[in-house]
Amino acid sequence: MAPEKQPFSLYIHIPYCVSKCPYCDFNVHVVSKIPEREYGAALLRELEVYARSDHWRGRGLKSVFFGGGTPSTFSPQSIGRILEQARSLFPFTEDVEVTLEANPEKEDQKHFSAYRSCGVNRLSLGVQSFQPRLLKFLGRLHSADESREALRVIRQVGFRNFSLDLIYGSPGQSLADLQADLAEALSFQPPHLSAYNLTIEEGTPFHHQLNAGRIRPLPEDEEIAMAELIEETLSRSGLERYEISNYARPGWQSRHNSNYWQGGDYLGIGAGAHSYVSCEGNSVFGLRWHDERNPARYMEMVKREGTAVAESESVGLAKAAAEFMFVGLRMMNGVSTDDFSGRFGKRPEEFYPQIGAWVEEGLMEARGGAVRLTRRGVLVSNSIFVNFV
Ligand code: SF4
């Protein structure tokens, strides 16, 4: 099937949070009153306009992801309206995955059942840690007990598919802390678990504290020991690592995120959301754009113009190939040689001769119809990825 006919993924950005965590560098806004109705109306309008455009008209939808921010700040009625609109404009595939990111707070838990009734079939729960002192350090508003309760409610209301998110590598975290987090997470038998290494991004409060010497990152060897502990513990429990930070029981991988990592098309709506559509038949391999980041300006633009594109670019051969490698290498299966040469006319090793050197160093392997990182390569993946940026 030509790429422009294949089912795509839809990302919906809800940019509001009750407070901002000190490590967060997402497009997040803390406001005294969340303009749920106006923002929801802008999302509906944007969807309607894109459904008429050449890139998206008539295409099937294979996944919908409400991300943020905190999408669970929006009521099930608003989420339901957006899903209804999406379903009326694009045929949903039979196995469509509809994910909503939720925080474990009591207020959010109250809505879990209604989210399920309105069509959400997967929750991604930001637990981060079960250790009260680490939750406090991360600036999270929920308690470990709220996470435990939220995980029970998720099951109780009938979500078979959910993801539990943890953060590791916080200053002051020990291997024993991490072990306790993993054991407790596993006791809830999640079909999917994400374990993110805490990164301190420029411009965040943590970055200022780091510069002022008030926090000290963990030594690299401790972070590596943590990454190894995570992989060993989770794989022993049947959660297979399928992406650098993501683990799942067979068949429960995130379809939405896998679409990004496999270079599929996605439409992003909402403040700051990114979109990518591949093109065939000329020197332009893809188009990418992102929406205005500021929610108030985003809503104004949608009211005026129907969409809110802040910046767009055509992606040429070199960039499209590099991005395909960059995201594909995040997956443990790696980049399929056939997929790569089908899109770009050459095998990955021909396009990037340095792959040979990485294979010799034991950081990559090129066999079985794919190029992938080895276990050692995963540990130094950032130093490989910079070559594709
Ligand atoms: S809850 Fe998530 S999106 Fe909101 S500030 Fe914290 S890390 Fe950022």
mmCIF file of C-alpha atoms and ligand atoms in Angstrom:
data_model
loop_
_atom_site.group_PDB
_atom_site.id
_atom_site.type_symbol
_atom_site.label_atom_id
_atom_site.label_comp_id
_atom_site.label_asym_id
_atom_site.label_seq_id
_atom_site.Cartn_x
_atom_site.Cartn_y
_atom_site.Cartn_z
ATOM 1 C CA MET A 1 0.000 0.000 0.000
ATOM 2 C CA ALA A 2 1.369 3.454 -0.867
ATOM 3 C CA PRO A 3 2.382 5.319 2.337
ATOM 4 C CA GLU A 4 -0.241 8.006 1.752
ATOM 5 C CA LYS A 5 -2.967 5.326 1.939
ATOM 6 C CA GLN A 6 -1.708 3.509 5.020
ATOM 7 C CA PRO A 7 -3.371 3.947 8.409
ATOM 8 C CA PHE A 8 -1.726 6.650 10.515
ATOM 9 C CA SER A 9 -1.462 7.636 14.174
ATOM 10 C CA LEU A 10 -3.080 10.625 15.829
ATOM 11 C CA TYR A 11 -1.467 12.485 18.731
ATOM 12 C CA ILE A 12 -3.528 14.937 20.766
ATOM 13 C CA HIS A 13 -1.657 17.307 23.069
ATOM 14 C CA ILE A 14 -3.300 18.487 26.283
ATOM 15 C CA PRO A 15 -0.814 21.072 27.531
ATOM 16 C CA TYR A 16 -2.070 21.644 31.085
ATOM 17 C CA CYS A 17 -0.683 20.399 34.390
ATOM 18 C CA VAL A 18 -1.644 21.229 37.960
ATOM 19 C CA SER A 19 1.991 22.124 38.685
ATOM 20 C CA LYS A 20 5.238 21.798 36.795
ATOM 21 C CA CYS A 21 7.721 19.099 37.765
ATOM 22 C CA PRO A 22 11.300 20.409 38.070
ATOM 23 C CA TYR A 23 12.691 18.037 35.422
ATOM 24 C CA CYS A 24 9.971 18.602 32.821
ATOM 25 C CA ASP A 25 10.791 20.290 29.518
ATOM 26 C CA PHE A 26 7.536 19.435 27.710
ATOM 27 C CA ASN A 27 5.169 22.065 26.422
ATOM 28 C CA VAL A 28 3.272 22.373 29.697
ATOM 29 C CA HIS A 29 1.268 25.269 31.139
ATOM 30 C CA VAL A 30 -0.018 25.790 34.656
ATOM 31 C CA VAL A 31 -3.073 28.071 34.619
ATOM 32 C CA SER A 32 -5.584 29.080 37.274
ATOM 33 C CA LYS A 33 -8.468 27.736 35.181
ATOM 34 C CA ILE A 34 -8.000 25.212 32.405
ATOM 35 C CA PRO A 35 -9.993 26.380 29.336
ATOM 36 C CA GLU A 36 -11.227 22.860 28.671
ATOM 37 C CA ARG A 37 -14.196 23.850 26.520
ATOM 38 C CA GLU A 38 -12.347 26.343 24.284
ATOM 39 C CA TYR A 39 -9.295 24.126 23.936
ATOM 40 C CA GLY A 40 -11.484 21.091 23.206
ATOM 41 C CA ALA A 41 -13.348 23.094 20.530
ATOM 42 C CA ALA A 42 -10.028 24.020 18.882
ATOM 43 C CA LEU A 43 -9.004 20.356 18.777
ATOM 44 C CA LEU A 44 -12.317 19.392 17.144
ATOM 45 C CA ARG A 45 -11.961 22.108 14.543
ATOM 46 C CA GLU A 46 -8.348 21.235 13.736
ATOM 47 C CA LEU A 47 -9.312 17.589 13.259
ATOM 48 C CA GLU A 48 -12.127 18.527 10.934
ATOM 49 C CA VAL A 49 -9.850 20.691 8.782
ATOM 50 C CA TYR A 50 -7.132 18.028 8.526
ATOM 51 C CA ALA A 51 -9.711 15.373 7.627
ATOM 52 C CA ARG A 52 -10.405 17.360 4.431
ATOM 53 C CA SER A 53 -6.730 17.736 3.476
ATOM 54 C CA ASP A 54 -5.043 15.607 0.798
ATOM 55 C CA HIS A 55 -2.600 14.060 3.266
ATOM 56 C CA TRP A 56 -5.156 12.584 5.637
ATOM 57 C CA ARG A 57 -8.510 12.374 3.859
ATOM 58 C CA GLY A 58 -10.035 8.877 3.959
ATOM 59 C CA ARG A 59 -7.077 7.246 5.715
ATOM 60 C CA GLY A 60 -7.583 4.761 8.526
ATOM 61 C CA LEU A 61 -6.517 5.485 12.092
ATOM 62 C CA LYS A 62 -4.527 2.817 13.901
ATOM 63 C CA SER A 63 -3.784 4.640 17.155
ATOM 64 C CA VAL A 64 -4.806 7.697 19.113
ATOM 65 C CA PHE A 65 -2.666 9.037 21.945
ATOM 66 C CA PHE A 66 -3.730 11.740 24.396
ATOM 67 C CA GLY A 67 -0.435 13.077 25.759
ATOM 68 C CA GLY A 68 0.637 16.116 27.655
ATOM 69 C CA GLY A 69 0.776 17.798 29.961
ATOM 70 C CA THR A 70 -1.786 15.830 31.874
ATOM 71 C CA PRO A 71 -4.657 14.646 29.652
ATOM 72 C CA SER A 72 -6.482 13.359 32.735
ATOM 73 C CA THR A 73 -7.103 17.025 33.648
ATOM 74 C CA PHE A 74 -9.779 16.816 30.911
ATOM 75 C CA SER A 75 -13.162 15.295 31.677
ATOM 76 C CA PRO A 76 -14.263 12.027 30.050
ATOM 77 C CA GLN A 77 -16.960 14.070 28.232
ATOM 78 C CA SER A 78 -14.323 16.181 26.460
ATOM 79 C CA ILE A 79 -12.142 13.164 25.677
ATOM 80 C CA GLY A 80 -15.232 11.292 24.423
ATOM 81 C CA ARG A 81 -16.226 14.169 22.115
ATOM 82 C CA ILE A 82 -12.765 14.247 20.546
ATOM 83 C CA LEU A 83 -12.809 10.481 20.020
ATOM 84 C CA GLU A 84 -16.283 10.638 18.505
ATOM 85 C CA GLN A 85 -15.120 13.327 16.107
ATOM 86 C CA ALA A 86 -12.005 11.332 15.160
ATOM 87 C CA ARG A 87 -14.103 8.214 14.573
ATOM 88 C CA SER A 88 -16.577 10.088 12.396
ATOM 89 C CA LEU A 89 -13.792 11.546 10.243
ATOM 90 C CA PHE A 90 -11.384 8.609 9.932
ATOM 91 C CA PRO A 91 -12.206 4.891 9.860
ATOM 92 C CA PHE A 92 -10.679 3.309 12.985
ATOM 93 C CA THR A 93 -8.820 0.057 12.308
ATOM 94 C CA GLU A 94 -10.287 -2.947 14.083
ATOM 95 C CA ASP A 95 -7.437 -3.128 16.584
ATOM 96 C CA VAL A 96 -7.132 0.640 17.130
ATOM 97 C CA GLU A 97 -5.160 1.538 20.258
ATOM 98 C CA VAL A 98 -6.452 4.555 22.191
ATOM 99 C CA THR A 99 -4.101 5.640 24.978
ATOM 100 C CA LEU A 100 -4.518 8.356 27.571
ATOM 101 C CA GLU A 101 -1.706 9.469 29.855
ATOM 102 C CA ALA A 102 -2.948 9.759 33.406
ATOM 103 C CA ASN A 103 -1.573 10.785 36.763
ATOM 104 C CA PRO A 104 -2.358 8.592 39.769
ATOM 105 C CA GLU A 105 -4.021 11.339 41.872
ATOM 106 C CA LYS A 106 -7.423 10.538 43.416
ATOM 107 C CA GLU A 107 -9.113 13.193 41.252
ATOM 108 C CA ASP A 108 -7.816 11.501 38.108
ATOM 109 C CA GLN A 109 -8.720 7.979 39.300
ATOM 110 C CA LYS A 110 -12.387 8.991 39.542
ATOM 111 C CA HIS A 111 -12.512 9.279 35.758
ATOM 112 C CA PHE A 112 -10.783 6.028 34.779
ATOM 113 C CA SER A 113 -14.031 4.094 34.357
ATOM 114 C CA ALA A 114 -15.639 6.837 32.247
ATOM 115 C CA TYR A 115 -12.522 7.158 30.062
ATOM 116 C CA ARG A 116 -12.886 3.470 29.289
ATOM 117 C CA SER A 117 -16.582 3.853 28.477
ATOM 118 C CA CYS A 118 -15.869 6.653 26.021
ATOM 119 C CA GLY A 119 -13.375 4.603 23.997
ATOM 120 C CA VAL A 120 -9.970 4.836 25.692
ATOM 121 C CA ASN A 121 -8.586 1.284 25.771
ATOM 122 C CA ARG A 122 -5.126 1.882 27.233
ATOM 123 C CA LEU A 123 -3.925 4.016 30.151
ATOM 124 C CA SER A 124 -0.348 5.115 30.639
ATOM 125 C CA LEU A 125 0.111 5.809 34.339
ATOM 126 C CA GLY A 126 2.894 8.128 35.534
ATOM 127 C CA VAL A 127 3.889 6.305 38.733
ATOM 128 C CA GLN A 128 7.592 7.331 38.487
ATOM 129 C CA SER A 129 8.551 5.724 41.826
ATOM 130 C CA PHE A 130 6.997 4.079 44.878
ATOM 131 C CA GLN A 131 9.553 5.742 47.197
ATOM 132 C CA PRO A 132 8.049 8.804 48.927
ATOM 133 C CA ARG A 133 11.375 10.640 49.104
ATOM 134 C CA LEU A 134 12.030 10.175 45.370
ATOM 135 C CA LEU A 135 8.496 11.297 44.477
ATOM 136 C CA LYS A 136 9.113 14.401 46.555
ATOM 137 C CA PHE A 137 12.456 15.030 44.872
ATOM 138 C CA LEU A 138 10.780 14.706 41.446
ATOM 139 C CA GLY A 139 8.168 17.266 42.499
ATOM 140 C CA ARG A 140 5.301 14.849 41.989
ATOM 141 C CA LEU A 141 2.003 15.645 43.661
ATOM 142 C CA HIS A 142 0.813 12.066 44.089
ATOM 143 C CA SER A 143 1.760 9.647 46.844
ATOM 144 C CA ALA A 144 2.948 6.064 46.474
ATOM 145 C CA ASP A 145 -0.354 4.915 47.989
ATOM 146 C CA GLU A 146 -2.272 6.828 45.321
ATOM 147 C CA SER A 147 -0.269 4.974 42.653
ATOM 148 C CA ARG A 148 -1.083 1.648 44.301
ATOM 149 C CA GLU A 149 -4.767 2.567 44.411
ATOM 150 C CA ALA A 150 -4.737 3.860 40.821
ATOM 151 C CA LEU A 151 -3.253 0.571 39.610
ATOM 152 C CA ARG A 152 -5.996 -1.345 41.425
ATOM 153 C CA VAL A 153 -8.687 0.920 39.933
ATOM 154 C CA ILE A 154 -7.263 0.472 36.426
ATOM 155 C CA ARG A 155 -7.793 -3.289 36.731
ATOM 156 C CA GLN A 156 -11.106 -2.968 38.537
ATOM 157 C CA VAL A 157 -12.683 -0.841 35.808
ATOM 158 C CA GLY A 158 -11.566 -3.332 33.161
ATOM 159 C CA PHE A 159 -8.434 -1.930 31.480
ATOM 160 C CA ARG A 160 -6.498 -4.989 30.319
ATOM 161 C CA ASN A 161 -3.988 -2.794 28.535
ATOM 162 C CA PHE A 162 -2.016 -0.260 30.540
ATOM 163 C CA SER A 163 1.522 0.981 30.965
ATOM 164 C CA LEU A 164 3.264 1.823 34.211
ATOM 165 C CA ASP A 165 5.920 4.538 33.909
ATOM 166 C CA LEU A 166 8.964 4.674 36.178
ATOM 167 C CA ILE A 167 11.855 7.133 36.324
ATOM 168 C CA TYR A 168 15.282 5.936 37.415
ATOM 169 C CA GLY A 169 18.626 7.633 37.947
ATOM 170 C CA SER A 170 17.445 10.350 40.349
ATOM 171 C CA PRO A 171 20.260 11.783 42.471
ATOM 172 C CA GLY A 172 20.205 9.902 45.766
ATOM 173 C CA GLN A 173 18.482 6.823 44.346
ATOM 174 C CA SER A 174 20.202 3.552 45.254
ATOM 175 C CA LEU A 175 20.117 0.202 43.482
ATOM 176 C CA ALA A 176 18.036 -1.082 46.412
ATOM 177 C CA ASP A 177 15.487 1.736 45.826
ATOM 178 C CA LEU A 178 15.254 0.746 42.190
ATOM 179 C CA GLN A 179 14.946 -2.923 43.051
ATOM 180 C CA ALA A 180 12.052 -2.108 45.392
ATOM 181 C CA ASP A 181 10.357 0.002 42.674
ATOM 182 C CA LEU A 182 10.671 -2.800 40.133
ATOM 183 C CA ALA A 183 9.398 -5.450 42.535
ATOM 184 C CA GLU A 184 6.389 -3.371 43.451
ATOM 185 C CA ALA A 185 5.672 -2.441 39.829
ATOM 186 C CA LEU A 186 5.808 -6.108 38.830
ATOM 187 C CA SER A 187 3.389 -7.068 41.601
ATOM 188 C CA PHE A 188 0.702 -5.263 39.550
ATOM 189 C CA GLN A 189 1.543 -7.402 36.497
ATOM 190 C CA PRO A 190 1.613 -4.565 33.982
ATOM 191 C CA PRO A 191 1.486 -5.690 30.355
ATOM 192 C CA HIS A 192 3.756 -2.729 29.531
ATOM 193 C CA LEU A 193 6.339 -0.783 31.509
ATOM 194 C CA SER A 194 8.406 2.265 30.565
ATOM 195 C CA ALA A 195 11.580 2.987 32.548
ATOM 196 C CA TYR A 196 12.976 6.415 31.728
ATOM 197 C CA ASN A 197 16.427 7.527 32.753
ATOM 198 C CA LEU A 198 16.125 10.957 34.390
ATOM 199 C CA THR A 199 17.752 13.489 32.088
ATOM 200 C CA ILE A 200 18.398 17.020 33.200
ATOM 201 C CA GLU A 201 17.358 19.284 30.358
ATOM 202 C CA GLU A 202 18.574 22.827 29.869
ATOM 203 C CA GLY A 203 16.240 25.516 31.172
ATOM 204 C CA THR A 204 14.538 23.311 33.776
ATOM 205 C CA PRO A 205 14.716 24.016 37.541
ATOM 206 C CA PHE A 206 16.860 20.873 37.920
ATOM 207 C CA HIS A 207 19.334 22.326 35.426
ATOM 208 C CA HIS A 208 19.659 25.498 37.518
ATOM 209 C CA GLN A 209 20.117 23.413 40.654
ATOM 210 C CA LEU A 210 22.754 21.363 38.886
ATOM 211 C CA ASN A 211 24.633 24.488 37.811
ATOM 212 C CA ALA A 212 24.442 25.842 41.343
ATOM 213 C CA GLY A 213 25.861 22.555 42.669
ATOM 214 C CA ARG A 214 22.716 21.787 44.647
ATOM 215 C CA ILE A 215 22.162 18.446 42.950
ATOM 216 C CA ARG A 216 24.710 15.974 41.677
ATOM 217 C CA PRO A 217 23.820 13.471 38.958
ATOM 218 C CA LEU A 218 24.527 9.817 39.637
ATOM 219 C CA PRO A 219 27.919 8.577 38.444
ATOM 220 C CA GLU A 220 27.718 6.958 35.009
ATOM 221 C CA ASP A 221 28.639 3.485 36.279
ATOM 222 C CA GLU A 222 25.705 3.569 38.724
ATOM 223 C CA GLU A 223 23.316 4.540 35.942
ATOM 224 C CA ILE A 224 24.632 1.686 33.826
ATOM 225 C CA ALA A 225 24.193 -0.740 36.746
ATOM 226 C CA MET A 226 20.602 0.500 37.073
ATOM 227 C CA ALA A 227 19.894 0.046 33.369
ATOM 228 C CA GLU A 228 21.238 -3.513 33.612
ATOM 229 C CA LEU A 229 19.189 -4.269 36.718
ATOM 230 C CA ILE A 230 16.033 -3.069 34.960
ATOM 231 C CA GLU A 231 16.613 -5.218 31.915
ATOM 232 C CA GLU A 232 17.480 -8.346 33.911
ATOM 233 C CA THR A 233 14.588 -7.980 36.363
ATOM 234 C CA LEU A 234 11.950 -7.213 33.771
ATOM 235 C CA SER A 235 13.020 -9.823 31.249
ATOM 236 C CA ARG A 236 12.994 -12.475 34.009
ATOM 237 C CA SER A 237 9.353 -11.524 34.574
ATOM 238 C CA GLY A 238 8.374 -11.863 30.930
ATOM 239 C CA LEU A 239 8.540 -8.173 30.016
ATOM 240 C CA GLU A 240 10.658 -8.035 26.917
ATOM 241 C CA ARG A 241 12.667 -4.952 26.116
ATOM 242 C CA TYR A 242 11.507 -3.808 22.695
ATOM 243 C CA GLU A 243 12.775 -0.236 22.780
ATOM 244 C CA ILE A 244 15.514 1.495 24.779
ATOM 245 C CA SER A 245 13.118 2.568 27.570
ATOM 246 C CA ASN A 246 10.132 0.296 26.914
ATOM 247 C CA TYR A 247 9.251 -3.231 27.946
ATOM 248 C CA ALA A 248 6.176 -5.308 27.169
ATOM 249 C CA ARG A 249 4.725 -8.765 27.351
ATOM 250 C CA PRO A 250 4.620 -10.280 23.850
ATOM 251 C CA GLY A 251 1.859 -8.603 21.853
ATOM 252 C CA TRP A 252 1.438 -5.638 24.244
ATOM 253 C CA GLN A 253 3.947 -3.199 22.730
ATOM 254 C CA SER A 254 2.677 0.345 22.279
ATOM 255 C CA ARG A 255 1.332 0.548 18.741
ATOM 256 C CA HIS A 256 1.328 4.313 18.804
ATOM 257 C CA ASN A 257 4.974 4.729 19.762
ATOM 258 C CA SER A 258 6.043 1.836 17.537
ATOM 259 C CA ASN A 259 4.572 3.803 14.626
ATOM 260 C CA TYR A 260 6.988 6.698 15.402
ATOM 261 C CA TRP A 261 9.947 4.348 15.720
ATOM 262 C CA GLN A 262 9.111 2.615 12.446
ATOM 263 C CA GLY A 263 8.912 5.891 10.540
ATOM 264 C CA GLY A 264 5.104 5.842 10.092
ATOM 265 C CA ASP A 265 2.976 8.927 9.454
ATOM 266 C CA TYR A 266 1.412 10.787 12.353
ATOM 267 C CA LEU A 267 -0.842 13.773 12.729
ATOM 268 C CA GLY A 268 -0.408 15.853 15.874
ATOM 269 C CA ILE A 269 -3.049 18.319 16.986
ATOM 270 C CA GLY A 270 -2.977 20.697 19.934
ATOM 271 C CA ALA A 271 -0.490 23.296 21.157
ATOM 272 C CA GLY A 272 3.041 22.450 20.007
ATOM 273 C CA ALA A 273 2.066 19.063 18.530
ATOM 274 C CA HIS A 274 4.269 17.685 15.738
ATOM 275 C CA SER A 275 3.147 15.970 12.522
ATOM 276 C CA TYR A 276 4.947 14.014 9.842
ATOM 277 C CA VAL A 277 3.699 12.720 6.529
ATOM 278 C CA SER A 278 5.848 10.796 4.053
ATOM 279 C CA CYS A 279 5.744 11.681 0.361
ATOM 280 C CA GLU A 280 6.518 9.540 -2.638
ATOM 281 C CA GLY A 281 7.727 10.159 -6.131
ATOM 282 C CA ASN A 282 9.985 13.220 -5.974
ATOM 283 C CA SER A 283 12.920 14.683 -4.079
ATOM 284 C CA VAL A 284 10.782 15.479 -1.036
ATOM 285 C CA PHE A 285 10.627 12.421 1.213
ATOM 286 C CA GLY A 286 8.390 13.884 3.862
ATOM 287 C CA LEU A 287 6.745 16.969 5.285
ATOM 288 C CA ARG A 288 6.883 17.889 8.924
ATOM 289 C CA TRP A 289 5.283 20.698 10.862
ATOM 290 C CA HIS A 290 4.393 21.695 14.357
ATOM 291 C CA ASP A 291 1.635 23.752 15.876
ATOM 292 C CA GLU A 292 1.968 27.012 17.803
ATOM 293 C CA ARG A 293 3.200 26.125 21.310
ATOM 294 C CA ASN A 294 1.353 28.728 23.346
ATOM 295 C CA PRO A 295 -2.174 27.408 24.080
ATOM 296 C CA ALA A 296 -3.866 30.832 23.958
ATOM 297 C CA ARG A 297 -2.255 31.704 20.628
ATOM 298 C CA TYR A 298 -2.945 28.161 19.384
ATOM 299 C CA MET A 299 -6.672 28.562 20.111
ATOM 300 C CA GLU A 300 -6.765 31.976 18.425
ATOM 301 C CA MET A 301 -5.028 30.678 15.310
ATOM 302 C CA VAL A 302 -7.371 27.689 15.015
ATOM 303 C CA LYS A 303 -10.370 29.980 15.402
ATOM 304 C CA ARG A 304 -9.041 32.220 12.644
ATOM 305 C CA GLU A 305 -7.452 29.757 10.235
ATOM 306 C CA GLY A 306 -8.687 26.283 11.154
ATOM 307 C CA THR A 307 -5.140 25.069 11.889
ATOM 308 C CA ALA A 308 -2.211 26.539 13.856
ATOM 309 C CA VAL A 309 0.964 25.641 11.971
ATOM 310 C CA ALA A 310 3.914 27.552 13.428
ATOM 311 C CA GLU A 311 6.679 26.029 11.325
ATOM 312 C CA SER A 312 6.907 23.472 8.541
ATOM 313 C CA GLU A 313 9.674 21.947 6.451
ATOM 314 C CA SER A 314 10.191 19.578 3.554
ATOM 315 C CA VAL A 315 12.435 16.680 4.441
ATOM 316 C CA GLY A 316 14.958 15.642 1.800
ATOM 317 C CA LEU A 317 16.668 12.295 1.274
ATOM 318 C CA ALA A 318 19.610 12.706 3.700
ATOM 319 C CA LYS A 319 17.482 13.930 6.563
ATOM 320 C CA ALA A 320 14.682 11.414 6.023
ATOM 321 C CA ALA A 321 17.186 8.528 5.977
ATOM 322 C CA ALA A 322 19.001 9.800 9.094
ATOM 323 C CA GLU A 323 15.736 10.168 10.985
ATOM 324 C CA PHE A 324 14.601 6.719 9.951
ATOM 325 C CA MET A 325 17.853 5.298 11.372
ATOM 326 C CA PHE A 326 17.768 7.455 14.482
ATOM 327 C CA VAL A 327 14.283 6.390 15.538
ATOM 328 C CA GLY A 328 14.534 2.811 14.220
ATOM 329 C CA LEU A 329 17.706 2.045 16.177
ATOM 330 C CA ARG A 330 15.804 2.768 19.372
ATOM 331 C CA MET A 331 13.964 -0.497 18.797
ATOM 332 C CA MET A 332 15.648 -3.738 19.771
ATOM 333 C CA ASN A 333 14.646 -5.269 16.419
ATOM 334 C CA GLY A 334 16.499 -2.401 14.766
ATOM 335 C CA VAL A 335 16.025 -1.061 11.260
ATOM 336 C CA SER A 336 14.816 -3.500 8.619
ATOM 337 C CA THR A 337 17.244 -3.529 5.687
ATOM 338 C CA ASP A 338 14.374 -4.092 3.224
ATOM 339 C CA ASP A 339 12.323 -1.205 4.641
ATOM 340 C CA PHE A 340 15.321 1.104 4.507
ATOM 341 C CA SER A 341 16.345 0.224 0.957
ATOM 342 C CA GLY A 342 12.702 0.299 -0.192
ATOM 343 C CA ARG A 343 12.464 3.904 0.949
ATOM 344 C CA PHE A 344 15.931 5.230 0.225
ATOM 345 C CA GLY A 345 17.308 3.039 -2.578
ATOM 346 C CA LYS A 346 20.381 1.703 -0.710
ATOM 347 C CA ARG A 347 21.066 -0.616 2.188
ATOM 348 C CA PRO A 348 21.783 1.104 5.544
ATOM 349 C CA GLU A 349 25.429 -0.095 5.474
ATOM 350 C CA GLU A 350 25.874 1.489 2.011
ATOM 351 C CA PHE A 351 24.288 4.726 3.123
ATOM 352 C CA TYR A 352 26.276 4.891 6.375
ATOM 353 C CA PRO A 353 29.708 3.253 5.976
ATOM 354 C CA GLN A 354 30.437 3.959 9.685
ATOM 355 C CA ILE A 355 28.034 1.110 10.519
ATOM 356 C CA GLY A 356 30.911 -1.251 9.629
ATOM 357 C CA ALA A 357 33.111 0.292 12.346
ATOM 358 C CA TRP A 358 30.321 0.065 14.948
ATOM 359 C CA VAL A 359 29.794 -3.589 14.052
ATOM 360 C CA GLU A 360 33.536 -4.224 14.541
ATOM 361 C CA GLU A 361 33.449 -2.483 17.900
ATOM 362 C CA GLY A 362 30.585 -4.734 18.991
ATOM 363 C CA LEU A 363 28.120 -1.842 19.301
ATOM 364 C CA MET A 364 25.918 -2.910 16.388
ATOM 365 C CA GLU A 365 25.050 -6.008 14.464
ATOM 366 C CA ALA A 366 23.937 -6.246 10.854
ATOM 367 C CA ARG A 367 22.293 -9.624 10.240
ATOM 368 C CA GLY A 368 18.936 -11.328 9.902
ATOM 369 C CA GLY A 369 17.669 -8.594 7.569
ATOM 370 C CA ALA A 370 18.197 -5.752 10.068
ATOM 371 C CA VAL A 371 20.745 -3.385 11.579
ATOM 372 C CA ARG A 372 20.435 -3.097 15.355
ATOM 373 C CA LEU A 373 22.268 -2.013 18.484
ATOM 374 C CA THR A 374 23.857 -4.720 20.608
ATOM 375 C CA ARG A 375 23.421 -4.688 24.413
ATOM 376 C CA ARG A 376 26.692 -2.759 24.649
ATOM 377 C CA GLY A 377 25.505 -0.412 21.917
ATOM 378 C CA VAL A 378 22.318 0.347 23.836
ATOM 379 C CA LEU A 379 24.377 1.488 26.830
ATOM 380 C CA VAL A 380 26.180 4.077 24.678
ATOM 381 C CA SER A 381 23.278 4.711 22.297
ATOM 382 C CA ASN A 382 23.417 8.512 22.635
ATOM 383 C CA SER A 383 26.973 8.613 21.290
ATOM 384 C CA ILE A 384 25.756 6.669 18.221
ATOM 385 C CA PHE A 385 22.553 8.657 17.745
ATOM 386 C CA VAL A 386 24.388 12.010 17.498
ATOM 387 C CA ASN A 387 25.759 10.791 14.171
ATOM 388 C CA PHE A 388 22.246 10.821 12.732
ATOM 389 C CA VAL A 389 21.072 14.155 14.122
HETATM 390 S S1 SF4 B 1 3.085 15.840 35.154
HETATM 391 FE FE1 SF4 B 1 4.316 15.221 33.358
HETATM 392 S S2 SF4 B 1 3.905 16.790 31.813
HETATM 393 FE FE2 SF4 B 1 3.170 17.617 33.775
HETATM 394 S S3 SF4 B 1 4.894 18.812 34.533
HETATM 395 FE FE3 SF4 B 1 5.108 16.766 35.431
HETATM 396 S S4 SF4 B 1 6.437 15.644 33.979
HETATM 397 FE FE4 SF4 B 1 5.695 17.496 32.921
#
